Structure formats: C-alpha cells, structure tokens
C-alpha cells in the first residue's frame, strides 16, 4: 500500500489553486460526551471478535477471501445498521501478475443521509479504507494495511448511528428538514467507502495500483445529479475524503499533508489531546491501566503526568511548512478531480509494512482501539451530534462496565497463559 512522493505534484498545485484554504464550523463535543463514547471491546479480538477477526485473512481481489470479507462488511451494515443504504461499484482489469485474465474489483459504499433530503442536496463526510490485501508475499494478511482501519470505520459508524437517528428525528419533530429547514449545514450525510484493489499486483505504477479508487472516481465524476442540484455529481457531494491506512502499530506519527485540510487535521488533533487528558486513550502512558503502583514506587510518583507521544503532532504546523510531500494512496484519483482530502497515514510506515508479520498478533491493540475512538469522536463532531448521546450517569456506567468486562477477560487470559507455562 502507498508510496511516498516528495515532489510538488501537479495534482496538489491544481488543488490549491482551485480551492485555497477552506474551513468548517461545527459544535464541539463536550467532555461528558467524549467520556461516554463506546469502545469496541471484544469486537476487536483478533481471533473471535465480531468486527476485526473476519477481516484478518488474505483478501486478494477476485479470491474467496476477498468475497468473504466483502460479505462480512455487507452483513455488518445490514444486520447492525439497517438504515444505511449499500451500493457496489464494479470494474475489471488486467494486471501484470495475471496476464490476460480480467480481475474483478468491487467497491462497497455505505451511506446514511438525512431522511428528508434528495440526491444532489447532501454533502457527505466520506470515510475511506481499502479492504484488499497484497498478492505477495503468499499468505499476507495486512492487519495495519488495512484490516484494522476497516474495523475502525465500522466501529465509528455503529457508535454514532443511534445519535444520528435521534438528531434527525428531533429535527423532523420540530418542523426542520423537509419543507421546514433550508440551512445547507444540516443537509449533511455520512458515507463509508471500502475500496478494492489498492495494492499493486506486481510493482507500484500508475496502472498497477488503486484499481478500485480509479474506477470509482471516474464513474462518480460522470454521474450527474438532477439539474439545479447543490452538488452536481456524486463526486462533488464529498465534503471531505478522510482516508485511513497503515494504522494499528505502536507510536504512529501522522503528519498533516495538505494545507487545504489542515483545519480538519487540527480539529482531529484537538480531539486526540482532549481524549488523552480525559484518560480515554488506552495507549497513553497516563491511562489508568498504565498507572499501577508497585512496591518500589510511591503513589505520588506514579500519578505524576508522563509525556504524551501524540498520534497527530502537527496541529501547530504553519502554512510555510507545507512543501507538497504526499503518500500515494487511494485518495489520488479523487484529489486529481478536486476532492478535499485528509490522509491519516503514518510516516515512517510501520515496521511490518508489506511483511508477513503484518498480522493480528503484531497489532498494538491499545492503539487500534484509540484510533477507533478518535474516528468516532471526529465523526460525531462533524455530524453535530453533541446532545444526542446518553451522557447520564447510567450511560457512563454502561461504558465503564463494558471496559471492566474487557479487563476481566484479559486477566483471565493472562492467568490461563501463566498456568499453561
């Protein structure tokens, strides 16, 4: 997945020329809301978890593994969130590794829009990850690349779905929405794209990579909405293309790549800082699970705040520091057509990048859960869901009890392993 290009490309130059600097405004999530956002719990268990485990298998396009993972994604939305609409975008292509054989690529798109809106009147936050894995080395799983990012987006969608329902129901009950509300800010939808064919079959070139993304971007650019629509095409309905890749290793360093979406990066970085300060980040050295007192340590020493290593360390980046560097990934065909992109990918890449040990056992699960929490918070804030989560003491207790269940299961597993040894 992904290649680094340190040259100021024509894509970025065109993008900056057309759009310049853009910002958005939405309601900040309260501390209470951040504290009740649910974690994935056992659904991220790498062997039996309902969300992550089924993705941790080889899933080369056109193979049974790919079909199995696609079915898992579809079943998750249909069974867990029936209000979402699901569509597929199909294409075929020859590859350098398969000769004249046409390989099928299937992109899955899950969308939830306000119930009173019509096509062409909804701008969408679009969350994206690729679900395919590399052909080589044989048996490659790609846990960071990008099984874990897919799971993070699935968790985020499920976590905010109920709040979305409450918000839109309340708006309609108050006469907002269809026939009673003209503010474009409230015509916001949410879209999740699972792209196929990101990986090269032989070696990364313009034609041997990004198979699904190239096909989808081209088709959506040409798919018109009704005349006089606010958004003229399916492509222009994307307010922000938020792409996750190579996430799940310990201590990631994710730069801010693009000046035009630095405002979104900055907002996400602010949420990360707040979640850390509220002790919601499990990978943080200040999380309660990391602050146990040993016989050789005083309580005061243990409780002394430790330095945080941020996932998103460039919130203070100034305009003159954007030099045009980027990582080639699924966003490229969309950015070339003027779509705003926030790329969440670490540089340097994880040590396991394109190695056989990029598997479930080598994921840093605290970091995986933290990314899922951060994506949930960012999405909830974008969709203006403050006030639509259960922040009562009972709601907070449910979250804490869920975390306690996970801790107890981990303790039981640890005892079992020690006994076996």
Short mmCIF file of C-alpha atoms in Angstrom, two decimals:
data_model
loop_
_atom_site.label_atom_id
_atom_site.label_comp_id
_atom_site.label_asym_id
_atom_site.label_seq_id
_atom_site.Cartn_x
_atom_site.Cartn_y
_atom_site.Cartn_z
CA UNK A 1 0.00 0.00 0.00
CA UNK A 2 1.01 3.51 -0.63
CA UNK A 3 4.17 5.08 -1.99
CA UNK A 4 5.83 8.35 -0.94
CA UNK A 5 6.16 11.15 -3.48
CA UNK A 6 8.19 14.11 -2.19
CA UNK A 7 7.79 16.24 -5.33
CA UNK A 8 5.31 19.08 -5.55
CA UNK A 9 2.89 17.43 -7.91
CA UNK A 10 0.56 18.96 -10.45
CA UNK A 11 -2.31 17.41 -8.51
CA UNK A 12 -1.58 19.45 -5.40
CA UNK A 13 -0.84 22.61 -7.36
CA UNK A 14 -4.18 22.37 -9.15
CA UNK A 15 -5.95 21.51 -5.92
CA UNK A 16 -4.56 24.53 -4.05
CA UNK A 17 -5.22 26.83 -6.98
CA UNK A 18 -8.87 25.86 -7.21
CA UNK A 19 -9.79 25.63 -3.56
CA UNK A 20 -7.36 27.66 -1.49
CA UNK A 21 -7.85 27.49 2.26
CA UNK A 22 -11.21 26.16 3.49
CA UNK A 23 -12.59 25.78 7.00
CA UNK A 24 -15.76 24.40 8.52
CA UNK A 25 -17.56 25.04 11.79
CA UNK A 26 -19.46 22.60 13.96
CA UNK A 27 -20.38 22.10 17.60
CA UNK A 28 -17.58 20.91 19.86
CA UNK A 29 -18.27 17.67 21.73
CA UNK A 30 -18.44 18.09 25.49
CA UNK A 31 -16.16 16.24 27.89
CA UNK A 32 -19.18 14.23 29.06
CA UNK A 33 -19.86 13.07 25.53
CA UNK A 34 -16.23 12.12 24.92
CA UNK A 35 -16.30 10.08 28.13
CA UNK A 36 -19.31 8.02 27.08
CA UNK A 37 -18.24 7.19 23.54
CA UNK A 38 -18.16 3.39 23.41
CA UNK A 39 -15.03 1.39 22.79
CA UNK A 40 -15.03 -1.74 20.61
CA UNK A 41 -14.44 -4.16 23.50
CA UNK A 42 -14.22 -7.78 22.42
CA UNK A 43 -15.40 -6.95 18.89
CA UNK A 44 -11.75 -6.17 18.12
CA UNK A 45 -10.48 -9.51 19.42
CA UNK A 46 -8.16 -10.78 16.69
CA UNK A 47 -9.42 -14.39 16.90
CA UNK A 48 -13.10 -14.21 17.77
CA UNK A 49 -14.08 -10.54 17.56
CA UNK A 50 -17.26 -9.82 15.63
CA UNK A 51 -15.75 -6.89 13.70
CA UNK A 52 -12.00 -7.35 13.24
CA UNK A 53 -11.35 -11.10 13.22
CA UNK A 54 -13.22 -11.86 9.96
CA UNK A 55 -11.09 -9.28 8.09
CA UNK A 56 -7.78 -10.78 9.26
CA UNK A 57 -7.31 -13.12 6.32
CA UNK A 58 -5.76 -12.89 2.85
CA UNK A 59 -8.22 -10.95 0.65
CA UNK A 60 -6.62 -10.50 -2.77
CA UNK A 61 -9.16 -9.15 -5.29
CA UNK A 62 -11.10 -11.88 -7.07
CA UNK A 63 -10.34 -14.58 -4.47
CA UNK A 64 -12.66 -16.33 -1.99
CA UNK A 65 -11.00 -14.42 0.85
CA UNK A 66 -11.94 -11.12 -0.76
CA UNK A 67 -15.55 -12.27 -1.22
CA UNK A 68 -15.74 -13.45 2.39
CA UNK A 69 -14.54 -10.10 3.75
CA UNK A 70 -16.91 -8.17 1.46
CA UNK A 71 -19.80 -10.31 2.72
CA UNK A 72 -18.72 -9.58 6.28
CA UNK A 73 -18.80 -5.82 5.62
CA UNK A 74 -22.22 -6.05 3.98
CA UNK A 75 -23.69 -8.23 6.73
CA UNK A 76 -22.39 -5.88 9.41
CA UNK A 77 -24.26 -2.91 8.00
CA UNK A 78 -27.41 -4.80 7.05
CA UNK A 79 -27.73 -6.52 10.42
CA UNK A 80 -26.45 -3.75 12.70
CA UNK A 81 -27.48 -0.55 10.92
CA UNK A 82 -30.38 -1.25 8.55
CA UNK A 83 -31.00 2.47 7.95
CA UNK A 84 -27.83 2.67 5.86
CA UNK A 85 -28.07 2.19 2.11
CA UNK A 86 -25.50 -0.07 0.47
CA UNK A 87 -24.31 0.01 -3.12
CA UNK A 88 -21.49 -1.57 -5.06
CA UNK A 89 -19.33 -0.23 -7.84
CA UNK A 90 -17.78 -2.90 -10.02
CA UNK A 91 -14.94 -2.92 -12.51
CA UNK A 92 -12.49 -5.36 -14.04
CA UNK A 93 -8.91 -5.00 -15.16
CA UNK A 94 -5.93 -6.98 -16.35
CA UNK A 95 -2.89 -6.89 -14.06
CA UNK A 96 0.83 -7.50 -14.64
CA UNK A 97 0.64 -10.62 -12.49
CA UNK A 98 -2.40 -12.23 -14.09
CA UNK A 99 -1.81 -11.76 -17.82
CA UNK A 100 -4.97 -11.64 -19.93
CA UNK A 101 -7.24 -12.61 -17.03
CA UNK A 102 -9.71 -9.91 -16.06
CA UNK A 103 -9.67 -9.43 -12.28
CA UNK A 104 -12.90 -8.18 -10.68
CA UNK A 105 -12.79 -5.26 -8.25
CA UNK A 106 -15.77 -4.46 -6.02
CA UNK A 107 -16.06 -1.22 -4.05
CA UNK A 108 -18.67 -1.11 -1.31
CA UNK A 109 -20.32 2.18 -0.37
CA UNK A 110 -22.48 2.54 2.75
CA UNK A 111 -24.40 5.82 3.05
CA UNK A 112 -26.73 7.42 5.56
CA UNK A 113 -28.35 10.74 4.68
CA UNK A 114 -30.97 12.85 6.49
CA UNK A 115 -34.34 11.25 5.66
CA UNK A 116 -35.82 14.42 4.15
CA UNK A 117 -33.02 15.05 1.65
CA UNK A 118 -32.82 14.20 -2.02
CA UNK A 119 -29.82 13.22 -4.17
CA UNK A 120 -27.73 16.25 -5.01
CA UNK A 121 -28.68 18.14 -1.85
CA UNK A 122 -26.43 16.29 0.61
CA UNK A 123 -22.77 16.97 1.30
CA UNK A 124 -21.08 13.99 2.93
CA UNK A 125 -18.22 13.24 5.23
CA UNK A 126 -16.69 10.28 3.41
CA UNK A 127 -14.64 7.82 5.48
CA UNK A 128 -12.44 5.52 3.43
CA UNK A 129 -10.19 2.46 3.78
CA UNK A 130 -9.17 -0.30 1.38
CA UNK A 131 -10.17 -3.85 2.23
CA UNK A 132 -7.96 -5.77 -0.21
CA UNK A 133 -4.57 -7.28 0.63
CA UNK A 134 -1.40 -7.85 -1.39
CA UNK A 135 -0.88 -10.82 -3.66
CA UNK A 136 2.65 -11.30 -2.32
CA UNK A 137 4.11 -12.49 -0.07
CA UNK A 138 1.84 -15.54 -0.09
CA UNK A 139 -0.44 -15.57 2.93
CA UNK A 140 -0.06 -11.82 3.54
CA UNK A 141 -2.85 -10.53 5.81
CA UNK A 142 -2.22 -6.80 6.11
CA UNK A 143 -3.55 -6.10 9.59
CA UNK A 144 -2.48 -2.46 9.52
CA UNK A 145 -2.83 -2.50 5.72
CA UNK A 146 -5.82 -2.12 6.05
CA UNK A 147 -7.86 -4.61 8.07
CA UNK A 148 -7.64 -2.56 11.26
CA UNK A 149 -8.62 0.73 9.54
CA UNK A 150 -11.71 -1.01 8.10
CA UNK A 151 -12.65 -2.18 11.59
CA UNK A 152 -12.14 1.35 12.97
CA UNK A 153 -14.61 2.77 10.46
CA UNK A 154 -17.14 0.03 11.16
CA UNK A 155 -16.95 0.77 14.87
CA UNK A 156 -17.28 4.53 14.32
CA UNK A 157 -20.39 4.07 12.16
CA UNK A 158 -22.07 1.82 14.70
CA UNK A 159 -21.15 4.10 17.61
CA UNK A 160 -22.75 7.23 16.16
CA UNK A 161 -25.71 5.61 14.38
CA UNK A 162 -28.14 5.88 17.28
CA UNK A 163 -27.24 9.53 17.89
CA UNK A 164 -27.79 10.28 14.20
CA UNK A 165 -31.25 8.73 14.42
CA UNK A 166 -32.12 10.80 17.49
CA UNK A 167 -30.88 14.04 15.94
CA UNK A 168 -32.76 13.67 12.68
CA UNK A 169 -35.94 12.52 14.44
CA UNK A 170 -35.77 15.57 16.72
CA UNK A 171 -35.27 17.89 13.76
CA UNK A 172 -38.28 16.48 11.95
CA UNK A 173 -40.39 16.65 15.11
CA UNK A 174 -39.58 20.36 15.41
CA UNK A 175 -40.51 21.03 11.80
CA UNK A 176 -36.98 21.02 10.48
CA UNK A 177 -35.88 19.04 7.50
CA UNK A 178 -38.21 18.63 4.54
CA UNK A 179 -40.14 21.80 3.87
CA UNK A 180 -39.03 23.45 7.10
CA UNK A 181 -35.29 23.96 7.02
CA UNK A 182 -33.11 25.49 4.34
CA UNK A 183 -29.73 25.61 6.11
CA UNK A 184 -27.26 23.66 4.00
CA UNK A 185 -25.18 22.81 7.08
CA UNK A 186 -27.89 20.43 8.22
CA UNK A 187 -28.02 18.63 4.88
CA UNK A 188 -25.03 16.59 5.96
CA UNK A 189 -24.74 12.87 5.35
CA UNK A 190 -22.20 10.21 6.17
CA UNK A 191 -20.61 7.80 3.75
CA UNK A 192 -18.16 4.95 4.23
CA UNK A 193 -16.27 3.53 1.26
CA UNK A 194 -14.42 0.22 1.39
CA UNK A 195 -12.20 0.25 -1.68
CA UNK A 196 -10.88 -2.79 -3.50
CA UNK A 197 -7.63 -3.11 -5.44
CA UNK A 198 -5.48 -0.52 -3.70
CA UNK A 199 -2.44 -2.79 -3.70
CA UNK A 200 -0.19 -3.36 -6.70
CA UNK A 201 -0.16 -6.90 -8.11
CA UNK A 202 3.45 -6.64 -9.24
CA UNK A 203 5.08 -3.28 -8.50
CA UNK A 204 3.52 0.12 -7.89
CA UNK A 205 2.82 2.09 -11.06
CA UNK A 206 0.03 4.38 -12.20
CA UNK A 207 -1.66 1.42 -13.88
CA UNK A 208 -0.80 -1.27 -11.30
CA UNK A 209 -2.36 0.21 -8.17
CA UNK A 210 -5.53 1.94 -7.00
CA UNK A 211 -7.76 -0.16 -9.27
CA UNK A 212 -10.96 0.40 -7.32
CA UNK A 213 -10.29 4.05 -6.48
CA UNK A 214 -9.50 4.97 -10.09
CA UNK A 215 -12.67 3.33 -11.34
CA UNK A 216 -14.92 4.86 -8.67
CA UNK A 217 -13.56 8.39 -9.02
CA UNK A 218 -14.02 8.30 -12.79
CA UNK A 219 -17.56 6.94 -12.57
CA UNK A 220 -18.68 9.36 -9.86
CA UNK A 221 -17.29 12.33 -11.74
CA UNK A 222 -19.60 11.41 -14.61
CA UNK A 223 -22.67 10.54 -12.51
CA UNK A 224 -24.86 13.66 -12.60
CA UNK A 225 -27.41 14.73 -10.03
CA UNK A 226 -30.68 16.36 -11.11
CA UNK A 227 -30.43 19.75 -12.75
CA UNK A 228 -30.08 22.70 -10.34
CA UNK A 229 -28.82 20.44 -7.54
CA UNK A 230 -26.49 21.96 -4.99
CA UNK A 231 -23.99 19.19 -5.70
CA UNK A 232 -23.80 18.45 -9.41
CA UNK A 233 -22.23 14.98 -9.24
CA UNK A 234 -21.71 12.14 -6.81
CA UNK A 235 -18.07 13.21 -6.62
CA UNK A 236 -18.83 16.81 -5.69
CA UNK A 237 -21.05 15.58 -2.83
CA UNK A 238 -17.90 14.58 -0.94
CA UNK A 239 -17.23 17.35 1.59
CA UNK A 240 -14.14 15.63 2.95
CA UNK A 241 -12.46 12.41 1.82
CA UNK A 242 -10.99 11.04 5.06
CA UNK A 243 -8.67 8.15 4.20
CA UNK A 244 -7.20 5.77 6.80
CA UNK A 245 -4.27 3.47 6.04
CA UNK A 246 -1.44 1.66 7.83
CA UNK A 247 -2.91 2.21 11.30
CA UNK A 248 -2.56 -0.17 14.22
CA UNK A 249 1.15 -0.14 15.09
CA UNK A 250 2.50 1.43 18.25
CA UNK A 251 3.52 5.09 18.38
CA UNK A 252 2.38 6.25 14.92
CA UNK A 253 3.47 9.65 13.63
CA UNK A 254 0.87 11.07 11.25
CA UNK A 255 1.79 14.38 9.57
CA UNK A 256 -0.59 16.95 8.18
CA UNK A 257 -0.07 16.54 4.43
CA UNK A 258 -2.33 19.14 2.84
CA UNK A 259 -2.71 22.82 3.60
CA UNK A 260 -6.34 22.96 2.44
CA UNK A 261 -7.46 20.37 5.00
CA UNK A 262 -5.13 21.32 7.83
CA UNK A 263 -8.17 22.76 9.61
CA UNK A 264 -9.66 19.24 9.75
CA UNK A 265 -6.35 17.74 10.88
CA UNK A 266 -6.17 20.40 13.59
CA UNK A 267 -9.69 19.58 14.78
CA UNK A 268 -8.88 15.88 14.94
CA UNK A 269 -5.64 16.60 16.79
CA UNK A 270 -7.57 18.68 19.30
CA UNK A 271 -9.91 15.77 19.94
CA UNK A 272 -6.92 13.47 20.43
CA UNK A 273 -5.45 15.84 23.03
CA UNK A 274 -8.76 16.08 24.86
CA UNK A 275 -9.32 12.30 24.85
CA UNK A 276 -5.84 11.85 26.29
CA UNK A 277 -6.45 14.44 29.00
CA UNK A 278 -9.71 12.65 29.89
CA UNK A 279 -7.80 9.33 30.17
CA UNK A 280 -9.78 7.79 27.31
CA UNK A 281 -6.72 6.78 25.26
CA UNK A 282 -5.56 3.31 26.27
CA UNK A 283 -2.16 3.71 24.59
CA UNK A 284 -1.44 6.80 26.68
CA UNK A 285 1.14 6.39 29.44
CA UNK A 286 -1.32 8.30 31.64
CA UNK A 287 -4.23 5.91 31.12
CA UNK A 288 -5.33 4.35 34.46
CA UNK A 289 -4.30 0.90 33.21
CA UNK A 290 -0.71 2.15 32.92
CA UNK A 291 -0.59 3.81 36.36
CA UNK A 292 -0.42 0.89 38.78
CA UNK A 293 1.66 1.38 41.93
CA UNK A 294 4.45 -1.12 42.55
CA UNK A 295 6.12 -1.76 45.90
CA UNK A 296 9.10 0.34 44.82
CA UNK A 297 7.10 3.36 43.70
CA UNK A 298 5.27 5.99 45.66
CA UNK A 299 1.73 6.88 44.71
CA UNK A 300 2.77 10.49 44.06
CA UNK A 301 5.49 9.38 41.66
CA UNK A 302 3.14 7.08 39.75
CA UNK A 303 0.47 9.79 39.48
CA UNK A 304 2.91 12.34 38.06
CA UNK A 305 1.82 13.07 34.46
CA UNK A 306 4.00 11.42 31.85
CA UNK A 307 4.87 12.91 28.49
CA UNK A 308 2.38 12.05 25.76
CA UNK A 309 3.51 10.95 22.31
CA UNK A 310 0.79 12.25 20.02
CA UNK A 311 -0.57 10.37 17.01
CA UNK A 312 -1.18 13.74 15.31
CA UNK A 313 1.71 16.01 16.33
CA UNK A 314 1.47 18.76 13.67
CA UNK A 315 -1.55 20.76 14.80
CA UNK A 316 0.61 23.89 15.04
CA UNK A 317 2.07 23.47 11.54
CA UNK A 318 2.22 26.80 9.71
CA UNK A 319 1.44 27.45 6.04
CA UNK A 320 5.10 27.90 5.07
CA UNK A 321 5.90 24.34 6.20
CA UNK A 322 3.66 22.64 3.63
CA UNK A 323 6.18 21.63 0.97
CA UNK A 324 3.99 19.43 -1.22
CA UNK A 325 5.03 15.98 0.02
CA UNK A 326 2.41 13.25 -0.04
CA UNK A 327 1.94 9.49 0.12
CA UNK A 328 0.44 7.90 -2.99
CA UNK A 329 -2.74 6.15 -1.94
CA UNK A 330 -6.44 5.76 -2.74
CA UNK A 331 -7.08 9.49 -2.47
CA UNK A 332 -5.03 10.36 -5.57
CA UNK A 333 -7.77 9.86 -8.24
CA UNK A 334 -10.21 11.86 -6.09
CA UNK A 335 -7.80 14.68 -5.31
CA UNK A 336 -6.96 14.96 -9.00
CA UNK A 337 -10.66 15.77 -9.53
CA UNK A 338 -10.77 18.47 -6.86
CA UNK A 339 -11.95 16.50 -3.80
CA UNK A 340 -10.72 17.70 -0.40
CA UNK A 341 -8.58 15.00 1.29
CA UNK A 342 -7.47 14.36 4.85
CA UNK A 343 -4.98 11.48 4.72
CA UNK A 344 -4.40 9.67 8.01
CA UNK A 345 -1.33 7.53 7.33
CA UNK A 346 1.87 7.46 9.38
CA UNK A 347 5.32 8.30 8.12
CA UNK A 348 7.52 6.49 8.60
CA UNK A 349 5.44 3.42 7.76
CA UNK A 350 5.07 0.67 10.39
CA UNK A 351 7.97 -1.78 10.58
CA UNK A 352 5.65 -4.59 9.40
CA UNK A 353 4.70 -2.80 6.18
CA UNK A 354 4.30 -5.41 3.41
CA UNK A 355 5.84 -8.10 5.63
CA UNK A 356 4.23 -11.41 6.60
CA UNK A 357 4.13 -10.35 10.24
CA UNK A 358 1.67 -7.56 9.47
CA UNK A 359 -0.91 -9.75 11.18
CA UNK A 360 -3.26 -9.63 14.13
CA UNK A 361 -0.63 -10.75 16.61
CA UNK A 362 1.53 -7.74 15.77
CA UNK A 363 -1.18 -5.11 16.14
CA UNK A 364 -0.90 -2.81 19.13
CA UNK A 365 -4.48 -3.23 20.28
CA UNK A 366 -4.47 -0.19 22.56
CA UNK A 367 -3.55 1.97 19.56
CA UNK A 368 -6.18 0.25 17.39
CA UNK A 369 -8.88 1.00 19.96
CA UNK A 370 -7.67 4.58 20.35
CA UNK A 371 -7.88 5.23 16.61
CA UNK A 372 -11.40 3.80 16.63
CA UNK A 373 -12.33 6.14 19.48
CA UNK A 374 -10.78 9.13 17.71
CA UNK A 375 -12.60 8.36 14.45
CA UNK A 376 -15.86 8.07 16.40
CA UNK A 377 -15.30 11.42 18.08
CA UNK A 378 -14.32 13.20 14.86
CA UNK A 379 -17.33 11.81 13.01
CA UNK A 380 -19.72 12.65 15.83
CA UNK A 381 -18.43 16.20 15.99
CA UNK A 382 -18.61 16.65 12.21
CA UNK A 383 -22.22 15.46 12.23
CA UNK A 384 -23.11 17.86 15.09
CA UNK A 385 -24.18 15.09 17.45
CA UNK A 386 -23.47 16.87 20.71
CA UNK A 387 -26.51 16.41 22.94
CA UNK A 388 -27.65 13.20 21.25
CA UNK A 389 -25.52 10.71 23.17
CA UNK A 390 -26.56 9.34 26.56
CA UNK A 391 -24.33 11.25 29.00
CA UNK A 392 -26.32 10.32 32.10
CA UNK A 393 -24.66 8.50 34.97
CA UNK A 394 -26.34 5.32 33.76
CA UNK A 395 -24.90 5.82 30.30
CA UNK A 396 -21.43 6.42 31.67
CA UNK A 397 -21.77 3.38 33.92
CA UNK A 398 -22.62 1.21 30.91
CA UNK A 399 -19.41 2.30 29.19
CA UNK A 400 -17.31 1.70 32.31
CA UNK A 401 -18.88 -1.70 32.89
CA UNK A 402 -18.10 -2.65 29.32
CA UNK A 403 -14.43 -1.70 29.83
CA UNK A 404 -14.37 -3.62 33.10
CA UNK A 405 -15.64 -6.74 31.32
CA UNK A 406 -12.78 -6.45 28.82
CA UNK A 407 -10.21 -6.03 31.60
CA UNK A 408 -11.53 -9.07 33.41
CA UNK A 409 -11.34 -11.18 30.24
CA UNK A 410 -7.73 -10.06 29.72
CA UNK A 411 -6.90 -11.04 33.31
CA UNK A 412 -8.43 -14.47 32.82
CA UNK A 413 -6.43 -14.99 29.62
CA UNK A 414 -3.25 -13.95 31.39
CA UNK A 415 -3.88 -16.41 34.22
CA UNK A 416 -4.53 -19.16 31.66
CA UNK A 417 -1.29 -18.46 29.84
CA UNK A 418 0.71 -18.46 33.06
CA UNK A 419 -0.89 -21.73 34.09
CA UNK A 420 -0.07 -23.31 30.75
CA UNK A 421 3.54 -22.19 31.04
#
